[in-house]
PDB file of C-alpha atoms in Angstrom:
ATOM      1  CA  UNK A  17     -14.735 -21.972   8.166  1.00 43.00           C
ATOM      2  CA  UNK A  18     -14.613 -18.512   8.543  1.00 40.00           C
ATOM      3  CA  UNK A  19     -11.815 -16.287   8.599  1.00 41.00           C
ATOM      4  CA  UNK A  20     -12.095 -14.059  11.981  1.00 37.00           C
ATOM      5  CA  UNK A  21      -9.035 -11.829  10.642  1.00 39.00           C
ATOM      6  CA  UNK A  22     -10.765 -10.705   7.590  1.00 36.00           C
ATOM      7  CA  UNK A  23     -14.255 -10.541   9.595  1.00 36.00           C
ATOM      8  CA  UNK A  24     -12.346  -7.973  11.821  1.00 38.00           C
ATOM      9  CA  UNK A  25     -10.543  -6.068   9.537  1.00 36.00           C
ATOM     10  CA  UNK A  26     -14.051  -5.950   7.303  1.00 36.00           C
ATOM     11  CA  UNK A  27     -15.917  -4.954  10.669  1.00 38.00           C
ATOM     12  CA  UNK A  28     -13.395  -2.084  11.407  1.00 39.00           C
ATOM     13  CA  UNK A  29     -13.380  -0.399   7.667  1.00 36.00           C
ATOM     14  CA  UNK A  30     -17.117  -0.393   7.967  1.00 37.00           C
ATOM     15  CA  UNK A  31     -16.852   1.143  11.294  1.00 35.00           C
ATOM     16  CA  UNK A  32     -14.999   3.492  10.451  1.00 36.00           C
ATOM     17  CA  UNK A  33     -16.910   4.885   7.367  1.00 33.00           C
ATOM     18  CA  UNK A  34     -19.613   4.608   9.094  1.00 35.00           C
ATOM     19  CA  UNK A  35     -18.001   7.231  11.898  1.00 35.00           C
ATOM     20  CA  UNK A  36     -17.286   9.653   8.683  1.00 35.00           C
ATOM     21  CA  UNK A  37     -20.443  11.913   7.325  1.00 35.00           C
ATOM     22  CA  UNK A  38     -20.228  15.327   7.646  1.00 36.00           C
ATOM     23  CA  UNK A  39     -18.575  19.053   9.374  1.00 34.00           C
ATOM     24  CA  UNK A  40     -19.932  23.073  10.963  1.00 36.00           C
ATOM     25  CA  UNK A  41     -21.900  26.424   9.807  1.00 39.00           C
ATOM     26  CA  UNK A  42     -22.615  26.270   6.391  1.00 40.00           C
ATOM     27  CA  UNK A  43     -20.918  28.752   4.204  1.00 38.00           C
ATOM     28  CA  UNK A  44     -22.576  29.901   1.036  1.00 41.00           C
ATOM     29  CA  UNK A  45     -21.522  28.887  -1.702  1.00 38.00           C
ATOM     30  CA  UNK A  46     -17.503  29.512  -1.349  1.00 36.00           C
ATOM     31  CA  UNK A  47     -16.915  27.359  -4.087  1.00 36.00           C
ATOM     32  CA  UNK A  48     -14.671  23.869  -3.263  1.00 37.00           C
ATOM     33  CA  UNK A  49     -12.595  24.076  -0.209  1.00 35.00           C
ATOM     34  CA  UNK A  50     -10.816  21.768   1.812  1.00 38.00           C
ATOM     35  CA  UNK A  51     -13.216  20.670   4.925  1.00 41.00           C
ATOM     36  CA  UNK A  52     -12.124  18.134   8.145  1.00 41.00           C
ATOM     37  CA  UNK A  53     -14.210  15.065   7.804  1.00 44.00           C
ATOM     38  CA  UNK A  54     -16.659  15.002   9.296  1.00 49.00           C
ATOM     39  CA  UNK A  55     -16.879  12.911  12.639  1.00 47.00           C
ATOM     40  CA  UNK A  56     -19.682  11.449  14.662  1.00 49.00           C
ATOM     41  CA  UNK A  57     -20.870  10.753  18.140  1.00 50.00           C
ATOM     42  CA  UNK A  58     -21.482   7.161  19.366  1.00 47.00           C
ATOM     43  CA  UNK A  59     -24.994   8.206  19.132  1.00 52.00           C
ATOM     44  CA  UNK A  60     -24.727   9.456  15.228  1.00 67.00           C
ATOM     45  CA  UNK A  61     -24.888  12.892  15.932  1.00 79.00           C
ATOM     46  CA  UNK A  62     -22.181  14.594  13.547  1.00 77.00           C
ATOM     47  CA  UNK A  63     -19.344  16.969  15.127  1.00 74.00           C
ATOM     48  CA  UNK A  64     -17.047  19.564  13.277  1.00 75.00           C
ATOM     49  CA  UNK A  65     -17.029  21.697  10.753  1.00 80.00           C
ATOM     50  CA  UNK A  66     -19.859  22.157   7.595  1.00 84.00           C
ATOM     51  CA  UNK A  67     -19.280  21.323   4.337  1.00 90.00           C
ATOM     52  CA  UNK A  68     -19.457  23.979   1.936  1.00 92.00           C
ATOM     53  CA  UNK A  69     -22.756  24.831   0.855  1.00 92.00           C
ATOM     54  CA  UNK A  70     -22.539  23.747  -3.056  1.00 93.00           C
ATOM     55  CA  UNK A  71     -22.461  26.150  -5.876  1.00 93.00           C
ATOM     56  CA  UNK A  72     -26.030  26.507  -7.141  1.00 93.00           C
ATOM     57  CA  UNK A  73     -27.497  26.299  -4.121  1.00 95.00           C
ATOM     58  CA  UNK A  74     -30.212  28.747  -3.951  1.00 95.00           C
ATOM     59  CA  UNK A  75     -28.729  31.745  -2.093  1.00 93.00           C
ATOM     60  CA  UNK A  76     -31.888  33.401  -0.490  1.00 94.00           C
ATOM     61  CA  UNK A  77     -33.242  29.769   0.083  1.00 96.00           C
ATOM     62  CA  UNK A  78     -33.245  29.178   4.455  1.00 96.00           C
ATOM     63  CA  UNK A  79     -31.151  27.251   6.439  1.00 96.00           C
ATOM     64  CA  UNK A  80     -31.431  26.661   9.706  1.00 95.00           C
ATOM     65  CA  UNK A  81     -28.622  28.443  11.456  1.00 92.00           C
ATOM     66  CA  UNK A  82     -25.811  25.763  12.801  1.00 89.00           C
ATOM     67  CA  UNK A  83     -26.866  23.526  10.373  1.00 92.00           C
ATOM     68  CA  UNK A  84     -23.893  20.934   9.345  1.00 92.00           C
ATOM     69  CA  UNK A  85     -23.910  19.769   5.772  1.00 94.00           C
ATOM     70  CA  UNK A  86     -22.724  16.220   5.599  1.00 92.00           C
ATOM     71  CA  UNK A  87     -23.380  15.501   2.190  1.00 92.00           C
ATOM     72  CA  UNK A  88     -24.280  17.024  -1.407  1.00 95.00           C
ATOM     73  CA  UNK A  89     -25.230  15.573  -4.979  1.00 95.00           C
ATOM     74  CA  UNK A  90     -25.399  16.304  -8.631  1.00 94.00           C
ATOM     75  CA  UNK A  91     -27.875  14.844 -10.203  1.00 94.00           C
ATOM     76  CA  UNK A  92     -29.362  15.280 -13.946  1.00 93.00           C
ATOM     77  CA  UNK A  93     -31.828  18.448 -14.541  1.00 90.00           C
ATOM     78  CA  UNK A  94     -29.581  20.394 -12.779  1.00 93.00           C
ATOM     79  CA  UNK A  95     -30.809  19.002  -9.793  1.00 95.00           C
ATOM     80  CA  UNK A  96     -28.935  19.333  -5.980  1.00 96.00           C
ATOM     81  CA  UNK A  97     -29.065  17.518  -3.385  1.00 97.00           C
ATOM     82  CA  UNK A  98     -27.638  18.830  -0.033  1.00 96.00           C
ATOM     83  CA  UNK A  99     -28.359  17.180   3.168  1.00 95.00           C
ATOM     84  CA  UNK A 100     -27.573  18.261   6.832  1.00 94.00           C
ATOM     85  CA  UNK A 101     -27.962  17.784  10.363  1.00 94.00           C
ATOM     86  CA  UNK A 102     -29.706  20.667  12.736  1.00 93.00           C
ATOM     87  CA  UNK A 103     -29.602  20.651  16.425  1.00 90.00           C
ATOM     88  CA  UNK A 104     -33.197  22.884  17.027  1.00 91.00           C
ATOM     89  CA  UNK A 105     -35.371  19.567  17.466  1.00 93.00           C
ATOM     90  CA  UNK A 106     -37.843  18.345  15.298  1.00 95.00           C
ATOM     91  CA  UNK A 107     -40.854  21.173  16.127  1.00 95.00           C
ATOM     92  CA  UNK A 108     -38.463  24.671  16.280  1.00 96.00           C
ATOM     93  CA  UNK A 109     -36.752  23.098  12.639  1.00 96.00           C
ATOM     94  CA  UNK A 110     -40.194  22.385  11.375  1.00 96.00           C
ATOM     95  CA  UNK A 111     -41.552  25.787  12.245  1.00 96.00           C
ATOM     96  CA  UNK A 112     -38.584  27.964  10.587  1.00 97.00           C
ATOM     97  CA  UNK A 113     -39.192  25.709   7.668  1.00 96.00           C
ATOM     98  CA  UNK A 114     -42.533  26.937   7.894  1.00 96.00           C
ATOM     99  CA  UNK A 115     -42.233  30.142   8.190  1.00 97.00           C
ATOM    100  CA  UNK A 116     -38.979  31.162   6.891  1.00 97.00           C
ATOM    101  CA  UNK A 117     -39.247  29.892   3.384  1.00 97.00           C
ATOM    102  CA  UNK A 118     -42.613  31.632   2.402  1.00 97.00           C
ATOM    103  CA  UNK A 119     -40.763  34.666   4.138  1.00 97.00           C
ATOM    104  CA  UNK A 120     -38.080  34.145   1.368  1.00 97.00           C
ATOM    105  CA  UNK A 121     -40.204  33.895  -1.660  1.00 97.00           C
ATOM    106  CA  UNK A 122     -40.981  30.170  -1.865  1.00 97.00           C
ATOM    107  CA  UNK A 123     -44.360  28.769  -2.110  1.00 97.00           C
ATOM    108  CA  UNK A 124     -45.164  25.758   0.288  1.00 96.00           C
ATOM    109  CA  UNK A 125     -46.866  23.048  -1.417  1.00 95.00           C
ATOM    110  CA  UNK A 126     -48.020  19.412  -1.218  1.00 93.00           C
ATOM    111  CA  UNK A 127     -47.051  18.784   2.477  1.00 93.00           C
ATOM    112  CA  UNK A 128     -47.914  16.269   5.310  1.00 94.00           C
ATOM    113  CA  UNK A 129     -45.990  16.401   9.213  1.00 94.00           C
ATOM    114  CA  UNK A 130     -46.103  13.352  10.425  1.00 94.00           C
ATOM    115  CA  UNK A 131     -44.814  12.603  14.479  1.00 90.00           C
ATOM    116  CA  UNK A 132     -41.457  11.363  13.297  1.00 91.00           C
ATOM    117  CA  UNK A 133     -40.913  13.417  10.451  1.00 94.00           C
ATOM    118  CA  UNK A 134     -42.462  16.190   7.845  1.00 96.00           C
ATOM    119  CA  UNK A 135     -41.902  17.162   3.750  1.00 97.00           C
ATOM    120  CA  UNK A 136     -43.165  19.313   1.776  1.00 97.00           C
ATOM    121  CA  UNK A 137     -42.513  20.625  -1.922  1.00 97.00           C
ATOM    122  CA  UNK A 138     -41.593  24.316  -2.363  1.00 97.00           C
ATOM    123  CA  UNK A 139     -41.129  26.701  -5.371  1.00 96.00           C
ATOM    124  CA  UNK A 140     -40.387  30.519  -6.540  1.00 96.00           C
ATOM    125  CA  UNK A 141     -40.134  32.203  -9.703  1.00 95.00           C
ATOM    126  CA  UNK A 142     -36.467  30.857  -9.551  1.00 95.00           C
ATOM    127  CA  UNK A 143     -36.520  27.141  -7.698  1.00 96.00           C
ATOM    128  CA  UNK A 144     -38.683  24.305  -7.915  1.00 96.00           C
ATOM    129  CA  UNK A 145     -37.736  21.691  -5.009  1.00 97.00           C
ATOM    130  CA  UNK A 146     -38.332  19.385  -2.121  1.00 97.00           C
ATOM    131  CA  UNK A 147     -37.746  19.559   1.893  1.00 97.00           C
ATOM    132  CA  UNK A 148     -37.532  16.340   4.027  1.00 97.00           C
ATOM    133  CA  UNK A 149     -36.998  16.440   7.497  1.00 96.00           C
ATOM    134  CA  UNK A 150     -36.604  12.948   9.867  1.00 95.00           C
ATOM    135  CA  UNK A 151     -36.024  12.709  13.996  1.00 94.00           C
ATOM    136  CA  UNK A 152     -32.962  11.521  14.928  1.00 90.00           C
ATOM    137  CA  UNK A 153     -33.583   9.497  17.671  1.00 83.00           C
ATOM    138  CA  UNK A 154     -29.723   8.784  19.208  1.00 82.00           C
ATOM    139  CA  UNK A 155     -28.990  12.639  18.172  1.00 84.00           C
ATOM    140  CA  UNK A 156     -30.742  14.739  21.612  1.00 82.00           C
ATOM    141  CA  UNK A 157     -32.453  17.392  19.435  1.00 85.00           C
ATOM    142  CA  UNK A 158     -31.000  16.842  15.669  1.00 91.00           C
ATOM    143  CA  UNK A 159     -32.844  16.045  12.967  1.00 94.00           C
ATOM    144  CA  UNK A 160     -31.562  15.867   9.536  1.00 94.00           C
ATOM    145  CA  UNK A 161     -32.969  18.025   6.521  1.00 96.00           C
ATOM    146  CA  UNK A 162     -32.882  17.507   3.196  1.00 97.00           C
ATOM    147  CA  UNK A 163     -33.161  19.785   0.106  1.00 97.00           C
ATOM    148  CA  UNK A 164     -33.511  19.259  -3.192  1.00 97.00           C
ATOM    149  CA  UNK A 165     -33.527  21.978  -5.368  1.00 97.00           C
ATOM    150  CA  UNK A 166     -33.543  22.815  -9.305  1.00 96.00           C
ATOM    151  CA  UNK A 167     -34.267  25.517 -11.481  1.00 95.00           C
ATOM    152  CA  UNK A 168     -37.956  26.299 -12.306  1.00 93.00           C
ATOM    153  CA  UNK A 169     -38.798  25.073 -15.416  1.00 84.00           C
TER     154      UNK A 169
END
């Protein structure tokens, strides 16, 4: 017998964590502040403001402008993880990535593009670090990046 109550109130939690991922402009790293949470469309597209761009996060390394960080992680090595949503499309997100980062000092490496999505490991005389970037198919135009960064060993 199940219990529809607890199926409901189970159902909405995860609904509503599920709505909560992320905020607007990234600022650099400001250090912790207090941020709105982040809210999303019915489609999964996220609305508000940024997160704040962790410190350690490479400051000449490029980011897409209007990108919305919804998440960042600490791992061990020093490593970050910072993950956002941009609103440029898959192609004009792919190309800065392309371009800009060489631009900035970091060597591409180790790539593939793919139709749905594209990586591609990067370094400088600084960074070591990794760049994924996925469609977002409910999201007209976003796709989310990911970086990972740490320092060059």
């Amino acid at each position: 017998m199940k219990s529809w109550p607890l199926v409901a109130v189970l159902s909405g939690a995860a609904l509503g964590l599920a709505a909560v991922t992320g905020c607007s402009a990234p600022t650099r790293n400001t250090g912790p502040m207090a941020a709105p949470p982040i809210v999303t469309t019915a489609g999964g597209c996220p609305t508000g403001a940024s997160l704040p761009m962790p410190k350690g996060f490479p400051e000449n390394l490029p980011v897409p402008a209007g990108a919305l960080v919804t998440s960042t992680e600490r791992r061990s090595g020093e490593r970050l993880v910072v993950a956002m949503v941009v609103r440029s499309g898959f192609d004009r997100t792919l190309a800065f990535l392309q371009k800009q980062l060489p631009e900035a000092g970091y060597t591409l490496q180790e790539g593939e593009v793919e139709e749905d999505d594209a990586e591609s490991n990067f370094s400088s005389a600084t960074f070591d670090g990794r760049w994924t970037l996925r469609k977002m198919p409910d999201c007209g135009g976003g796709v989310y990046l990911t970086y990972l960064t740490a320092p060059a060993t």
